[in-house]
C-alpha positions as a LaTeX table, in Angstrom:
\begin{tabular}{lrrr}
\hline
Residue & $x$ (\AA) & $y$ (\AA) & $z$ (\AA) \\
\hline
Met1 & $-72.92$ & $-12.21$ & $-3.34$ \\
Asn2 & $-73.82$ & $-15.89$ & $-3.37$ \\
Thr3 & $-73.69$ & $-19.00$ & $-5.50$ \\
Thr4 & $-74.58$ & $-22.67$ & $-5.22$ \\
Gly5 & $-72.84$ & $-25.79$ & $-6.44$ \\
Lys6 & $-71.24$ & $-29.09$ & $-5.47$ \\
Leu7 & $-68.29$ & $-29.04$ & $-3.13$ \\
His8 & $-65.34$ & $-30.31$ & $-5.16$ \\
Glu9 & $-62.46$ & $-29.87$ & $-2.72$ \\
Val10 & $-61.86$ & $-28.85$ & 0.90 \\
Gly11 & $-58.36$ & $-27.68$ & 1.80 \\
Glu12 & $-56.56$ & $-27.78$ & 5.11 \\
Thr13 & $-56.36$ & $-24.75$ & 7.37 \\
Ile14 & $-53.11$ & $-22.85$ & 6.83 \\
Gln15 & $-51.66$ & $-20.62$ & 9.54 \\
Val16 & $-50.15$ & $-17.81$ & 7.43 \\
Gly17 & $-48.77$ & $-15.76$ & 10.30 \\
Asp18 & $-49.21$ & $-15.33$ & 14.03 \\
Lys19 & $-52.58$ & $-13.64$ & 13.53 \\
Phe20 & $-53.90$ & $-14.90$ & 10.20 \\
Lys21 & $-55.22$ & $-18.27$ & 9.02 \\
Lys22 & $-57.05$ & $-19.33$ & 5.89 \\
Arg23 & $-58.61$ & $-22.34$ & 4.19 \\
Glu24 & $-59.66$ & $-22.86$ & 0.60 \\
Ile25 & $-62.65$ & $-24.69$ & $-0.81$ \\
Val26 & $-63.52$ & $-25.34$ & $-4.45$ \\
Val27 & $-67.13$ & $-25.42$ & $-5.62$ \\
Ala28 & $-68.19$ & $-26.91$ & $-8.96$ \\
Tyr29 & $-70.64$ & $-24.37$ & $-10.34$ \\
Ala30 & $-72.73$ & $-25.54$ & $-13.29$ \\
Glu31 & $-75.14$ & $-22.95$ & $-14.59$ \\
Asn32 & $-74.87$ & $-25.03$ & $-17.77$ \\
Pro33 & $-73.96$ & $-28.66$ & $-16.87$ \\
Gln34 & $-71.97$ & $-29.00$ & $-20.10$ \\
Phe35 & $-69.56$ & $-26.29$ & $-18.93$ \\
Val36 & $-68.77$ & $-26.78$ & $-15.24$ \\
Glu37 & $-66.73$ & $-24.00$ & $-13.61$ \\
Tyr38 & $-64.53$ & $-24.76$ & $-10.59$ \\
Val39 & $-64.56$ & $-21.72$ & $-8.32$ \\
Lys40 & $-62.08$ & $-21.33$ & $-5.46$ \\
Phe41 & $-63.22$ & $-19.56$ & $-2.30$ \\
Glu42 & $-61.12$ & $-18.57$ & 0.68 \\
Leu43 & $-62.26$ & $-18.81$ & 4.29 \\
Gln44 & $-60.38$ & $-16.56$ & 6.70 \\
Gln45 & $-59.80$ & $-16.38$ & 10.44 \\
Glu46 & $-62.67$ & $-17.83$ & 12.52 \\
Asn47 & $-64.56$ & $-18.75$ & 9.34 \\
Val48 & $-62.11$ & $-21.58$ & 8.53 \\
Thr49 & $-64.18$ & $-23.90$ & 10.75 \\
Lys50 & $-67.26$ & $-23.43$ & 8.54 \\
Ala51 & $-65.91$ & $-26.16$ & 6.24 \\
Asp52 & $-65.32$ & $-28.70$ & 9.05 \\
Asn53 & $-68.60$ & $-30.58$ & 8.59 \\
Leu54 & $-68.65$ & $-30.50$ & 4.79 \\
Ser55 & $-67.80$ & $-33.38$ & 2.46 \\
Val56 & $-66.80$ & $-33.47$ & $-1.18$ \\
Gly57 & $-70.00$ & $-33.85$ & $-3.21$ \\
Asp58 & $-72.21$ & $-31.86$ & $-0.83$ \\
Glu59 & $-74.49$ & $-29.34$ & $-2.51$ \\
Val60 & $-73.70$ & $-25.99$ & $-0.88$ \\
Ser61 & $-74.70$ & $-22.36$ & $-0.97$ \\
Val62 & $-71.79$ & $-19.95$ & $-0.45$ \\
Glu63 & $-72.14$ & $-16.32$ & 0.62 \\
Phe64 & $-68.99$ & $-14.37$ & $-0.25$ \\
Asn65 & $-67.36$ & $-10.99$ & $-0.80$ \\
Leu66 & $-65.43$ & $-10.15$ & $-3.94$ \\
Arg67 & $-62.10$ & $-8.52$ & $-3.14$ \\
Gly68 & $-59.42$ & $-7.11$ & $-5.44$ \\
Arg69 & $-56.11$ & $-5.35$ & $-4.99$ \\
Pro70 & $-53.17$ & $-4.16$ & $-7.06$ \\
Trp71 & $-49.55$ & $-5.23$ & $-6.61$ \\
Thr72 & $-46.66$ & $-3.43$ & $-8.27$ \\
Asn73 & $-43.43$ & $-5.36$ & $-8.82$ \\
Lys74 & $-39.88$ & $-3.98$ & $-8.67$ \\
Asp75 & $-40.04$ & $-3.07$ & $-12.39$ \\
Gly76 & $-43.14$ & $-0.93$ & $-11.85$ \\
Val77 & $-45.53$ & $-3.38$ & $-13.50$ \\
Thr78 & $-48.88$ & $-3.55$ & $-11.74$ \\
Thr79 & $-50.83$ & $-6.79$ & $-11.51$ \\
Tyr80 & $-54.32$ & $-7.13$ & $-10.05$ \\
Phe81 & $-55.43$ & $-9.97$ & $-7.80$ \\
Asn82 & $-59.00$ & $-11.00$ & $-7.06$ \\
Ser83 & $-60.25$ & $-13.23$ & $-4.28$ \\
Leu84 & $-63.62$ & $-14.60$ & $-3.28$ \\
Val85 & $-63.81$ & $-14.54$ & 0.51 \\
Ala86 & $-66.56$ & $-16.81$ & 1.84 \\
Trp87 & $-68.23$ & $-15.88$ & 5.10 \\
Lys88 & $-71.19$ & $-18.28$ & 5.16 \\
Ile89 & $-71.67$ & $-21.80$ & 3.81 \\
Asn90 & $-74.95$ & $-23.71$ & 3.96 \\
Lys91 & $-75.14$ & $-27.40$ & 3.16 \\
Leu92 & $-78.19$ & $-27.89$ & 0.93 \\
Ser93 & $-77.83$ & $-31.66$ & 0.59 \\
Ser94 & $-75.16$ & $-34.16$ & 1.45 \\
Ala95 & $-73.06$ & $-36.13$ & $-1.00$ \\
Val96 & $-74.79$ & $-39.35$ & 0.04 \\
Glu97 & $-78.34$ & $-37.97$ & $-0.34$ \\
Asp98 & $-77.68$ & $-36.42$ & $-3.74$ \\
Lys99 & $-75.47$ & $-39.15$ & $-5.24$ \\
Asp100 & $-77.93$ & $-40.25$ & $-7.94$ \\
Asn101 & $-79.24$ & $-36.76$ & $-8.83$ \\
Ser102 & $-75.96$ & $-35.11$ & $-9.76$ \\
Pro103 & $-75.93$ & $-33.15$ & $-13.04$ \\
Phe104 & $-72.10$ & $-33.40$ & $-13.07$ \\
\hline
\end{tabular}
């Protein structure tokens, strides 16, 4: 799957365990500029570096996988979690280049 939008936030890399690290980015997606959606993506493992050269305001294209899993608590209640795991990010234009053309 893929989407495009303006990079709204770039998180720090978090070392979750000895063998797992992640980083979150938020993309402002505006199919309709009156109703901007802020979509959080997760970069994992070696892909965390794909956000190193990005800046807030950059127009980006994000390729991602949709993942979901159940979790059952001690009372037997099941909750479902979804995540968008990005594996490729392309900078379409930089924040400086696109400053005056922003729809949001």
